[in-house]
XYZ file of C-alpha atoms in Angstrom:
738
model
C -67.372 8.649 -57.369
C -64.126 9.417 -58.576
C -61.715 5.890 -59.177
C -58.655 7.702 -59.761
C -58.213 8.887 -57.138
C -58.149 6.097 -54.204
C -55.678 3.685 -53.669
C -55.730 0.385 -53.773
C -56.226 -1.582 -50.797
C -57.061 -5.626 -50.515
C -57.789 -6.356 -47.123
C -57.203 -9.652 -46.827
C -53.697 -10.997 -44.926
C -51.462 -13.684 -46.350
C -49.036 -15.515 -45.763
C -45.322 -14.682 -44.813
C -43.082 -15.400 -47.695
C -40.681 -18.318 -47.362
C -37.838 -17.941 -45.498
C -38.561 -15.285 -43.467
C -37.334 -14.321 -40.263
C -39.239 -14.785 -36.756
C -40.473 -12.275 -35.245
C -43.561 -11.594 -33.048
C -46.395 -9.801 -33.597
C -46.241 -6.119 -34.763
C -47.612 -2.960 -33.248
C -48.486 0.411 -33.378
C -47.783 3.188 -30.668
C -48.258 7.046 -30.884
C -47.475 10.558 -29.108
C -48.994 13.232 -28.604
C -52.732 13.566 -28.527
C -53.185 10.862 -31.374
C -54.909 7.574 -30.400
C -53.832 5.003 -33.410
C -54.284 1.142 -34.026
C -52.732 -1.709 -36.158
C -56.426 -2.506 -38.928
C -53.604 -4.981 -40.707
C -50.333 -6.074 -41.002
C -50.145 -7.788 -44.705
C -52.267 -5.683 -47.534
C -52.186 -4.617 -50.464
C -51.447 -1.021 -51.592
C -51.233 0.823 -54.389
C -50.433 4.602 -53.861
C -53.036 5.956 -56.520
C -53.273 8.795 -57.808
C -53.711 12.996 -55.543
C -57.077 14.401 -54.172
C -57.898 17.301 -52.907
C -58.419 17.213 -49.609
C -62.031 18.031 -48.239
C -60.961 19.295 -45.260
C -58.958 19.155 -42.592
C -56.826 16.123 -42.613
C -54.205 14.510 -40.911
C -51.365 13.394 -42.966
C -47.582 12.113 -42.828
C -44.225 14.605 -42.798
C -41.252 12.926 -42.011
C -40.045 9.414 -42.238
C -37.315 8.192 -40.114
C -36.283 4.998 -40.173
C -34.065 2.847 -37.518
C -32.508 -1.206 -36.781
C -33.943 -2.258 -34.130
C -34.404 -6.601 -33.179
C -37.553 -8.416 -33.491
C -37.204 -10.489 -30.592
C -39.954 -13.735 -30.231
C -38.064 -15.553 -27.274
C -35.560 -13.928 -24.960
C -33.148 -15.874 -27.530
C -34.587 -15.946 -31.173
C -34.489 -12.325 -32.643
C -34.276 -11.307 -35.993
C -33.232 -7.932 -37.754
C -35.740 -5.372 -38.270
C -36.170 -1.819 -39.836
C -38.544 0.628 -37.317
C -40.965 3.369 -38.320
C -40.928 7.046 -37.343
C -44.181 9.035 -38.642
C -44.291 12.820 -37.559
C -48.333 13.525 -38.590
C -49.405 16.678 -39.038
C -52.847 18.776 -39.698
C -53.915 19.579 -43.791
C -55.734 21.953 -43.960
C -57.612 25.333 -42.596
C -59.720 24.342 -39.406
C -62.438 26.084 -41.006
C -63.387 23.679 -43.400
C -66.677 21.310 -42.215
C -67.046 17.848 -43.559
C -71.050 18.786 -44.324
C -72.325 18.901 -47.973
C -67.797 18.521 -49.214
C -67.527 15.101 -51.866
C -65.694 11.991 -49.491
C -63.501 10.731 -50.551
C -63.215 7.447 -50.209
C -60.352 6.386 -47.381
C -59.889 2.082 -49.046
C -61.469 -0.286 -51.438
C -62.536 -4.117 -49.724
C -62.477 -6.423 -52.312
C -63.688 -9.275 -52.126
C -62.016 -12.704 -52.615
C -62.682 -13.781 -55.881
C -61.733 -10.222 -57.439
C -58.359 -10.379 -54.689
C -57.244 -13.592 -56.588
C -57.704 -12.383 -59.978
C -55.219 -10.072 -59.622
C -51.541 -9.685 -59.190
C -49.960 -8.321 -55.925
C -48.242 -5.100 -57.517
C -51.223 -4.598 -60.164
C -53.393 -2.004 -59.278
C -57.896 -2.391 -59.864
C -59.409 0.972 -62.113
C -63.034 0.930 -61.972
C -65.208 2.439 -60.225
C -65.023 0.590 -57.175
C -67.045 -1.032 -54.530
C -69.916 0.180 -52.695
C -68.907 1.771 -49.138
C -69.017 -1.454 -46.661
C -68.997 -1.231 -42.633
C -65.703 -0.869 -42.082
C -65.563 2.264 -44.382
C -68.496 4.043 -42.776
C -66.931 2.974 -39.472
C -64.052 5.138 -41.286
C -65.626 7.787 -41.370
C -65.277 11.917 -39.867
C -68.255 13.059 -38.706
C -69.274 16.448 -38.120
C -67.418 17.695 -34.718
C -65.750 14.158 -33.806
C -62.302 13.425 -34.061
C -60.124 13.540 -37.834
C -59.412 10.417 -38.912
C -56.347 9.141 -40.990
C -55.587 5.656 -42.789
C -52.357 5.666 -43.000
C -50.436 3.521 -45.274
C -46.670 2.047 -44.716
C -44.751 0.093 -47.445
C -42.070 -1.625 -47.425
C -39.787 -3.507 -50.379
C -36.694 -5.285 -50.609
C -35.392 -8.261 -53.194
C -37.671 -10.281 -53.540
C -40.822 -9.133 -50.437
C -43.348 -6.659 -50.272
C -45.684 -5.715 -47.381
C -47.710 -2.870 -46.416
C -49.927 -2.633 -43.187
C -52.177 -0.168 -42.252
C -52.796 1.648 -39.694
C -55.823 3.482 -38.525
C -54.685 7.355 -36.646
C -57.134 9.438 -34.909
C -57.409 13.436 -33.282
C -59.075 15.271 -31.328
C -60.812 17.585 -33.288
C -59.643 20.334 -30.147
C -56.640 19.102 -30.833
C -56.436 20.760 -34.285
C -53.894 23.379 -35.498
C -53.474 23.241 -39.004
C -50.117 22.906 -40.862
C -47.874 22.097 -37.737
C -47.038 18.737 -35.785
C -49.577 17.452 -34.274
C -47.492 13.978 -32.522
C -45.584 10.679 -34.061
C -46.446 7.349 -34.416
C -43.389 3.866 -34.569
C -44.704 0.957 -36.516
C -42.357 -2.120 -34.539
C -41.477 -3.229 -37.896
C -40.685 -4.819 -41.230
C -38.089 -8.030 -41.514
C -34.896 -7.090 -43.401
C -31.562 -8.603 -43.917
C -28.486 -7.816 -42.522
C -26.368 -5.740 -44.810
C -29.628 -5.587 -46.915
C -31.672 -2.281 -48.504
C -35.230 -2.087 -47.652
C -37.369 0.984 -49.361
C -39.870 2.158 -47.357
C -42.617 4.430 -48.550
C -45.998 6.229 -46.558
C -49.147 8.022 -47.956
C -53.036 8.351 -46.765
C -56.006 6.578 -48.292
C -57.138 8.498 -50.042
C -53.635 10.330 -50.489
C -53.365 14.286 -50.348
C -50.016 14.625 -50.897
C -46.789 13.323 -52.357
C -45.477 9.753 -51.200
C -42.837 9.774 -48.960
C -40.117 7.346 -49.686
C -37.585 6.531 -47.874
C -33.897 3.432 -48.704
C -32.115 2.009 -45.277
C -29.951 0.409 -45.614
C -28.875 -2.367 -42.883
C -25.491 -2.409 -40.031
C -23.470 -6.208 -40.847
C -22.244 -7.943 -38.146
C -20.264 -6.129 -36.722
C -23.231 -3.974 -35.328
C -22.785 -5.121 -31.198
C -26.438 -5.463 -30.943
C -26.492 -7.936 -33.479
C -23.116 -9.416 -32.500
C -25.687 -9.952 -28.614
C -28.355 -11.358 -29.632
C -28.069 -12.725 -32.985
C -26.781 -16.624 -33.688
C -25.865 -15.195 -36.815
C -23.328 -12.780 -36.177
C -20.974 -15.004 -33.597
C -18.312 -15.355 -35.653
C -14.988 -17.858 -34.995
C -12.803 -16.507 -32.435
C -9.250 -16.191 -33.647
C -6.421 -16.619 -31.736
C -1.982 -15.805 -32.762
C 1.131 -16.556 -31.407
C 4.670 -16.048 -32.051
C 7.471 -18.297 -32.485
C 10.656 -17.929 -34.864
C 10.398 -19.192 -37.689
C 6.779 -19.609 -37.444
C 3.260 -17.523 -36.423
C 0.590 -20.474 -36.079
C -2.934 -18.890 -36.196
C -5.408 -20.935 -35.141
C -9.244 -19.856 -34.711
C -12.704 -21.842 -32.727
C -15.460 -22.979 -33.997
C -19.065 -22.357 -33.560
C -22.383 -24.574 -33.263
C -23.920 -22.626 -35.811
C -20.600 -22.906 -38.195
C -18.142 -26.070 -38.054
C -16.703 -24.992 -41.139
C -14.995 -21.797 -41.910
C -13.388 -19.793 -44.287
C -9.761 -18.420 -43.809
C -8.256 -15.994 -45.616
C -5.115 -14.042 -45.337
C -4.342 -11.017 -47.244
C -2.251 -7.872 -47.292
C -3.661 -4.147 -46.509
C -3.049 -1.957 -48.535
C -4.074 1.705 -48.941
C -4.309 1.331 -53.364
C -6.762 -1.921 -51.685
C -6.044 -5.582 -51.198
C -4.046 -8.217 -52.111
C -5.357 -11.716 -50.872
C -2.270 -13.945 -50.109
C -3.666 -17.469 -50.016
C -7.053 -19.024 -49.243
C -7.396 -21.715 -46.493
C -10.768 -24.114 -46.050
C -12.105 -26.746 -42.937
C -9.184 -26.551 -41.212
C -8.952 -25.232 -37.610
C -5.592 -23.332 -37.470
C -2.736 -22.168 -39.927
C 1.352 -21.374 -39.375
C 2.174 -18.659 -42.258
C 7.132 -18.496 -42.320
C 8.350 -15.851 -40.713
C 9.239 -13.522 -43.291
C 5.730 -13.040 -43.639
C 5.044 -11.050 -40.473
C 4.930 -7.882 -41.989
C 2.869 -5.031 -39.912
C -0.096 -4.900 -43.116
C -0.419 -8.752 -42.913
C -4.439 -9.140 -42.044
C -6.612 -11.791 -42.375
C -10.732 -12.583 -42.303
C -12.856 -15.231 -41.193
C -16.046 -16.260 -41.359
C -18.329 -19.421 -41.443
C -19.339 -21.644 -44.470
C -23.705 -20.149 -44.010
C -25.323 -18.218 -47.073
C -23.781 -13.931 -45.952
C -22.286 -14.811 -43.027
C -20.864 -12.367 -41.305
C -16.855 -11.107 -41.191
C -14.424 -10.962 -38.336
C -11.395 -9.299 -39.568
C -7.900 -8.628 -37.918
C -4.933 -7.535 -38.389
C -2.174 -8.582 -35.291
C 1.465 -7.018 -36.770
C 0.186 -3.862 -36.745
C 1.480 -2.062 -34.014
C 4.910 -5.014 -33.962
C 8.008 -3.362 -33.754
C 9.620 -6.729 -35.506
C 6.981 -6.444 -37.872
C 7.795 -2.657 -38.634
C 11.899 -3.787 -38.649
C 10.797 -6.674 -41.089
C 9.443 -4.544 -43.956
C 12.483 -1.680 -43.455
C 14.590 -4.777 -44.095
C 12.749 -5.952 -47.334
C 11.619 -2.223 -48.530
C 14.265 -0.961 -51.328
C 15.307 2.329 -52.768
C 16.557 3.656 -56.091
C 17.171 7.116 -57.541
C 17.540 8.093 -60.728
C 18.568 10.856 -63.286
C 16.886 11.414 -66.571
C 16.328 14.405 -68.748
C 18.530 16.523 -65.291
C 15.351 15.266 -63.329
C 15.823 13.216 -60.611
C 12.892 10.747 -58.847
C 13.784 8.722 -56.257
C 10.964 4.907 -56.377
C 10.569 2.720 -53.443
C 9.224 -0.308 -52.862
C 7.391 -1.933 -49.355
C 5.336 -4.892 -49.021
C 3.980 -2.528 -46.808
C 2.386 1.226 -47.212
C 4.231 3.406 -44.664
C 3.599 6.553 -43.212
C 7.835 8.507 -44.320
C 8.841 11.660 -46.295
C 11.427 11.827 -48.791
C 14.082 14.096 -47.341
C 16.400 15.530 -49.089
C 20.275 15.451 -47.919
C 24.033 17.091 -48.295
C 26.891 14.762 -47.610
C 30.106 16.415 -47.647
C 32.089 12.894 -46.969
C 31.834 9.233 -48.524
C 31.492 8.298 -44.326
C 30.478 11.494 -43.242
C 26.958 12.655 -41.646
C 24.268 13.605 -44.162
C 22.400 17.131 -43.443
C 19.235 17.419 -44.078
C 17.335 19.941 -45.847
C 13.848 20.640 -44.884
C 12.647 23.069 -46.798
C 12.540 19.698 -49.637
C 11.197 17.309 -48.230
C 8.358 15.942 -49.323
C 5.230 13.440 -48.146
C 6.094 9.597 -49.721
C 4.102 7.881 -51.592
C 3.623 3.996 -52.790
C 3.552 3.287 -55.091
C 5.193 5.077 -57.470
C 8.072 7.305 -58.407
C 8.522 10.514 -57.245
C 10.191 13.670 -59.168
C 11.805 16.679 -57.308
C 10.968 19.505 -59.666
C 13.417 22.132 -57.899
C 16.563 19.780 -57.368
C 19.196 19.747 -59.490
C 21.730 17.046 -59.009
C 24.625 16.793 -58.067
C 27.674 14.427 -56.147
C 26.745 14.816 -52.849
C 23.265 14.978 -52.754
C 21.619 11.876 -50.986
C 17.362 10.867 -50.758
C 16.868 9.575 -46.728
C 12.605 8.001 -46.604
C 12.683 9.651 -42.832
C 9.888 7.393 -40.584
C 8.886 7.881 -36.703
C 12.143 10.421 -36.357
C 14.496 8.133 -38.135
C 16.642 6.788 -41.322
C 15.406 4.281 -43.343
C 17.033 4.409 -45.447
C 19.467 5.961 -48.520
C 20.963 5.883 -51.491
C 23.029 8.947 -53.266
C 24.014 10.090 -56.353
C 27.518 8.337 -57.172
C 30.282 11.090 -59.030
C 30.328 9.335 -62.299
C 26.708 9.507 -62.871
C 26.730 13.282 -62.185
C 29.021 15.701 -64.705
C 30.417 17.691 -61.277
C 33.306 18.095 -58.796
C 32.620 17.668 -54.890
C 32.101 20.712 -53.058
C 33.190 21.612 -49.869
C 30.631 23.842 -48.955
C 26.520 23.524 -49.603
C 24.925 27.701 -49.636
C 21.095 29.109 -49.428
C 20.776 32.365 -50.992
C 18.346 35.428 -48.580
C 17.190 38.669 -49.551
C 16.636 41.329 -46.987
C 13.477 43.605 -48.007
C 16.015 45.884 -49.579
C 16.302 43.218 -51.852
C 20.307 42.988 -50.369
C 22.234 38.594 -50.578
C 23.273 37.556 -48.639
C 24.382 34.084 -47.600
C 23.808 30.821 -44.938
C 25.837 27.456 -44.921
C 23.578 24.669 -44.197
C 24.522 22.597 -40.920
C 23.446 19.872 -39.845
C 20.031 20.599 -40.781
C 19.697 25.327 -40.644
C 21.360 28.158 -42.288
C 24.287 29.489 -40.013
C 25.359 32.719 -41.148
C 29.034 33.116 -42.452
C 29.057 37.618 -41.913
C 27.462 36.772 -38.795
C 29.399 33.752 -37.263
C 32.912 33.499 -35.744
C 32.980 30.555 -35.977
C 34.343 29.479 -39.948
C 37.440 31.534 -38.142
C 39.563 34.305 -39.341
C 38.463 36.186 -42.769
C 35.066 35.739 -42.717
C 34.408 38.665 -44.113
C 36.414 38.600 -47.374
C 34.503 34.811 -47.627
C 31.844 36.107 -47.945
C 32.842 38.841 -49.830
C 35.039 35.991 -52.666
C 32.174 33.897 -52.638
C 29.276 36.034 -53.120
C 31.426 36.344 -56.527
C 31.952 33.092 -56.796
C 27.731 32.539 -56.740
C 27.111 35.290 -59.111
C 30.113 34.671 -61.858
C 28.736 30.510 -61.789
C 31.669 29.559 -60.469
C 29.078 27.867 -57.510
C 26.919 25.118 -59.101
C 22.782 25.142 -57.727
C 21.579 22.665 -56.086
C 18.276 24.130 -55.951
C 16.064 26.815 -57.199
C 14.310 28.913 -55.015
C 10.610 28.084 -56.925
C 7.992 25.871 -54.523
C 10.235 26.438 -52.171
C 10.019 28.841 -48.911
C 14.045 29.325 -48.596
C 16.659 30.820 -52.058
C 18.111 29.263 -54.039
C 21.018 26.597 -53.060
C 24.399 26.969 -54.160
C 26.797 23.766 -53.874
C 30.703 26.118 -53.566
C 34.415 24.814 -53.855
C 36.858 26.066 -51.119
C 40.042 24.356 -52.878
C 41.482 27.950 -53.995
C 40.671 29.358 -50.539
C 42.372 26.879 -48.739
C 45.417 26.531 -51.041
C 46.025 29.926 -50.351
C 45.344 29.455 -46.492
C 47.377 26.567 -46.352
C 50.889 29.014 -47.100
C 49.740 30.970 -44.481
C 49.152 29.099 -41.879
C 52.568 27.214 -42.065
C 54.244 31.192 -42.354
C 52.351 31.388 -39.440
C 53.031 28.151 -37.439
C 56.742 29.140 -38.543
C 56.321 31.950 -37.195
C 54.235 30.395 -33.764
C 56.776 28.113 -33.683
C 59.342 30.630 -33.258
C 57.521 33.502 -31.072
C 56.802 30.386 -28.379
C 60.657 29.086 -28.145
C 60.667 33.116 -27.688
C 58.533 33.189 -24.855
C 59.504 29.681 -23.707
C 63.581 31.091 -22.778
C 61.652 34.734 -21.852
C 58.881 33.677 -19.191
C 59.133 30.117 -17.752
C 56.695 31.147 -15.298
C 54.092 32.366 -17.230
C 54.414 29.298 -19.703
C 54.091 26.821 -16.926
C 51.301 28.375 -15.704
C 48.806 28.974 -19.611
C 49.917 25.074 -20.080
C 47.971 24.637 -17.124
C 45.127 26.612 -17.988
C 44.662 24.456 -21.683
C 44.643 21.716 -18.536
C 41.739 23.395 -17.306
C 40.557 24.656 -20.638
C 37.128 22.092 -19.981
C 36.391 22.483 -16.678
C 34.246 25.180 -16.712
C 32.595 23.226 -20.079
C 30.728 20.589 -18.003
C 29.109 22.617 -15.567
C 27.607 23.825 -18.617
C 27.106 21.273 -20.531
C 23.666 19.943 -21.204
C 22.272 23.554 -20.278
C 20.369 25.721 -22.926
C 20.441 29.320 -23.257
C 17.826 31.809 -25.742
C 19.726 34.715 -27.290
C 16.659 36.766 -27.795
C 18.047 40.656 -29.924
C 17.396 42.747 -31.797
C 19.861 43.386 -35.247
C 20.473 46.705 -36.038
C 22.466 46.505 -37.730
C 25.350 43.778 -39.582
C 28.015 44.456 -36.859
C 25.734 43.931 -34.122
C 24.122 40.625 -35.606
C 28.226 39.604 -35.368
C 29.290 41.383 -31.934
C 26.194 38.066 -31.168
C 27.360 35.681 -33.172
C 31.275 36.001 -31.057
C 29.413 36.088 -28.020
C 26.992 33.070 -28.669
C 30.108 31.366 -30.494
C 32.173 31.445 -27.774
C 29.356 30.586 -25.102
C 28.610 26.912 -27.510
C 32.125 26.504 -27.070
C 31.077 26.318 -23.135
C 28.948 23.396 -24.504
C 26.340 25.478 -24.152
C 23.285 24.851 -25.996
C 22.746 27.942 -27.808
C 19.763 28.754 -30.065
C 19.401 32.329 -31.580
C 17.921 33.649 -35.243
C 20.441 33.585 -36.959
C 21.369 29.770 -36.973
C 17.850 28.575 -38.413
C 17.040 31.743 -40.663
C 15.437 28.474 -42.694
C 13.688 27.061 -40.441
C 12.116 31.310 -39.357
C 11.392 31.150 -43.366
C 9.201 27.777 -43.169
C 7.652 28.171 -40.323
C 7.488 31.991 -39.263
C 9.259 33.883 -36.813
C 6.808 33.604 -34.015
C 5.541 30.304 -34.353
C 9.802 29.836 -34.127
C 10.360 31.810 -31.152
C 7.931 29.436 -29.089
C 8.661 26.383 -28.945
C 12.455 27.507 -28.683
C 10.761 29.403 -25.998
C 9.294 26.196 -24.575
C 12.037 23.843 -25.006
C 14.941 25.591 -23.163
C 12.347 26.943 -20.282
C 11.297 23.338 -19.328
C 14.406 21.803 -20.031
C 15.574 24.752 -16.942
C 17.318 26.255 -19.452
C 18.203 30.333 -19.431
C 16.574 33.255 -21.977
C 18.746 35.939 -22.397
C 17.695 39.003 -23.546
C 20.159 41.436 -25.457
C 19.512 45.097 -25.115
C 20.928 47.247 -28.015
C 19.243 50.763 -28.699
C 17.301 48.840 -31.918
C 16.115 47.121 -28.431
C 15.001 49.906 -26.587
C 13.396 51.081 -29.714
C 11.362 49.209 -30.589
C 10.162 47.487 -26.947
C 9.277 51.537 -26.582
C 6.796 51.425 -29.626
C 6.082 47.871 -28.174
C 4.933 49.575 -25.516
C 3.065 51.984 -26.000
C 1.447 51.017 -29.229
C -2.771 51.626 -29.076
C -4.970 50.144 -31.211
C -5.710 51.491 -35.111
C -1.890 52.450 -34.971
C -0.351 50.618 -37.685
C 4.006 49.137 -36.335
C 7.067 49.641 -37.931
C 8.437 46.622 -40.462
C 9.786 44.387 -39.324
C 12.747 42.036 -40.853
C 11.675 38.805 -41.739
C 14.873 37.341 -39.639
C 14.069 39.372 -35.517
C 12.391 36.965 -33.808
C 12.782 40.815 -31.483
C 9.358 42.392 -31.782
C 7.860 38.504 -31.988
C 9.312 37.469 -28.729
C 7.647 40.562 -26.742
C 4.649 38.810 -27.062
C 5.724 35.532 -25.818
C 8.363 37.342 -22.497
C 5.825 40.304 -21.554
C 3.044 38.205 -18.712
C 5.771 36.290 -17.945
C 7.244 39.911 -16.333
C 3.971 41.084 -15.900
C 3.256 38.302 -14.266
C 6.445 37.942 -12.186
C 7.703 34.657 -13.332
C 10.529 35.788 -14.595
C 13.791 35.041 -11.418
C 16.148 32.445 -12.714
C 14.527 32.356 -15.708
C 15.765 35.209 -16.919
C 18.210 37.705 -18.165
C 19.221 40.915 -19.544
C 22.579 41.949 -20.827
C 23.968 44.611 -22.702
C 27.314 45.647 -24.198
C 29.067 49.366 -22.088
C 29.941 50.593 -25.075
C 26.746 50.682 -26.648
C 24.088 50.840 -24.394
C 24.568 51.746 -20.589
C 21.848 49.540 -17.650
C 20.197 52.913 -16.926
C 18.160 52.432 -20.991
C 17.227 49.255 -20.467
C 13.056 49.639 -20.247
C 12.218 49.746 -16.869
C 9.385 46.522 -17.133
C 12.795 44.648 -17.900
C 15.054 45.614 -15.058
C 13.221 42.994 -12.530
C 15.460 40.971 -14.146
C 19.811 40.682 -13.231
C 21.189 43.276 -16.010
C 24.511 42.516 -17.027
C 27.618 44.828 -18.752
C 29.407 43.048 -21.364
C 32.707 42.465 -21.630
C 33.388 43.743 -18.058
C 30.529 42.128 -16.154
C 31.409 38.363 -18.189
C 32.502 36.348 -15.619
C 29.410 37.082 -13.337
C 26.679 36.623 -17.173
C 28.284 32.932 -16.611
C 28.019 32.084 -13.004
C 24.545 33.185 -14.031
C 24.124 31.192 -17.017
C 25.086 27.835 -14.866
C 22.448 28.490 -11.690
C 24.609 26.619 -9.247
C 27.341 27.056 -7.032
C 31.257 27.034 -8.732
C 34.333 24.932 -7.026
C 37.683 26.587 -6.769
C 38.609 24.878 -10.448
C 36.104 26.223 -11.921
C 35.641 30.234 -11.245
C 39.796 30.274 -11.919
C 39.118 28.392 -15.440
C 35.434 30.792 -15.623
C 38.126 34.402 -15.406
C 40.570 32.589 -17.761
C 37.905 31.969 -20.035
C 35.919 35.433 -19.522
C 39.492 36.751 -20.849
C 39.344 34.900 -23.904
C 35.619 35.561 -25.060
C 35.416 39.034 -23.558
C 38.713 40.166 -26.574
C 37.210 39.178 -29.181
C 33.638 40.030 -27.668
C 35.953 43.853 -27.419
C 36.877 44.007 -31.504
C 33.438 42.947 -32.805
C 32.183 45.927 -30.057
C 34.854 48.149 -31.833
C 32.991 47.206 -35.463
C 29.686 47.929 -34.939
C 31.062 51.626 -33.039
C 32.562 51.943 -36.833
C 29.977 50.972 -38.866
C 27.174 53.479 -35.859
C 29.821 55.997 -36.667
C 29.120 56.119 -40.280
C 25.332 56.597 -40.683
C 23.525 52.657 -40.047
C 21.284 53.871 -37.005
C 19.280 51.192 -34.951
C 15.825 49.989 -36.441
C 13.093 52.412 -35.778
C 15.199 55.714 -35.655
């Protein structure tokens, strides 16, 4: 007999360890064609060495552990671990048992030998002679396969081993495949403790299956419902004007409890106060903050704990937090940094902004924002200090804190204009003004007044010659470099011109007053009714989509957009959102603007030009595999085709879309047939009808008269911009795509 390969077993019941949890008698069950029974519920066992299988044997191949409850009575339960073993046949079915050396499944030690050996000591030797129990477990030729499966569980300072007999009919033998499972219920375990479980056969034919299971705590729903230990005291919080009252109720199992007040921070827990024995506690209202939490547990060994953060969603607590928060800007070595201190961690962001006047609004610079992290100091690596710069702390879309650089800290004068440098694919530089978080092109907008083209050229020269100060560097930013420029010298010249123009205008007015009194009366009446049409357009939204044929056409689109904005119409056009376009891309920007306009009952205006017609034709005739022409990174027209074509194909464009073209640049007959399902207006001749279509409702007589007057003013501005477009097209600047 080879004792080196034997597993040591002592089939003598052991008394339960002191302090063990009460549980009903253990049970074992099996599935498939297996039959099983529990031989002993508490034995001494050791794996021993691996031996060769004399034939097909049933061995455990996979183990799964699960937390369970062992209940001796309906009201008395204890936590335990249930074990599931998958069994398979090892070896070839053609092997026979006769003639092969018989491996001894286990040894039966007499009580004297068992008493002389420690519970963890392995007994060596030749083993004991086969007894009646070992003979009963020996397989017979043609009989079922028998296997002795051992389950061992260890947790400090206890250990336990059970023996399970498994039988499998030889007709159901499937070599090297799973034949069924057995379940053992169950090994006692403590909440939040670890249980080491291993399984093997005796004799052992393969490696030991081993797994560690961590028990849940009292947050386990099954434990809260069945275990007295997990019945924690209930907490109740009431808020007063000056104090916060916290009360708790004790349980019969634990009359004394401990309550811990702490700050729940992202970088750890900071204790505030501990209370023992009492059943209520009063906090000052100044400590009513979102991160104030409390934890309560009974004064028993290894107690369950209950945590509560009662002010996490309290608006008053958040308001008190921001009132206690502090912000400080620092300038060291030319680098601007910001530090924010607050009693709680807050979800917020740092937003640099540009403020022209001390009491004026601060225009956000969204491409330079950072996520706020507490605690610590955050640096703006690409941002250069300037007196007009401020930093805001924003949370939930609101400005919570703001601090600006003082004029004496930075050796530069305040500027009047913040410009952002952009470049097209050909490398041509252009400037746009940062206003209200958007970048408005100077050359494409008439909102800046007369002479914008000359002013832009002067500003470009100032930027290139270094007369403007750099505010941020282009690296690390989706937008180009930022420049702060002063308009003092230009304003001085303008004031002289305005003074002279004012004198000349006064003389002209007096002359007109003398010669055309009646016309002057009509003009004054027209001024009185100036906002009558604007009242009808107030609150209406419009999205203007166009193709940027050239700079002259962009200026024409800007003229129309500014005229509509003066009538109090909310206008969205990519000319005024260059920075956002570069950050999110044309497709996402266009989809968001279109969805917002249509949801608010607005209108999408398609401005067709030769370039737009060419792009539509290319898009409609495009076939898979063909390359589309290169796209202007600032244009949303090609991107808009993906969004608006489904509406036109579905026939859901009535009352939501309008089309227009400038009569001296394109004829309505040239508009692609797909887009003729909506009204097409030629501007500026049909400008009154176009404005009435944007209103969408019937106009009063007074509004109709005002509409005609406004149409005359807008038409004059559009005619000048159209002549500029014709001049540029005559110089050989064809639309894109030709």
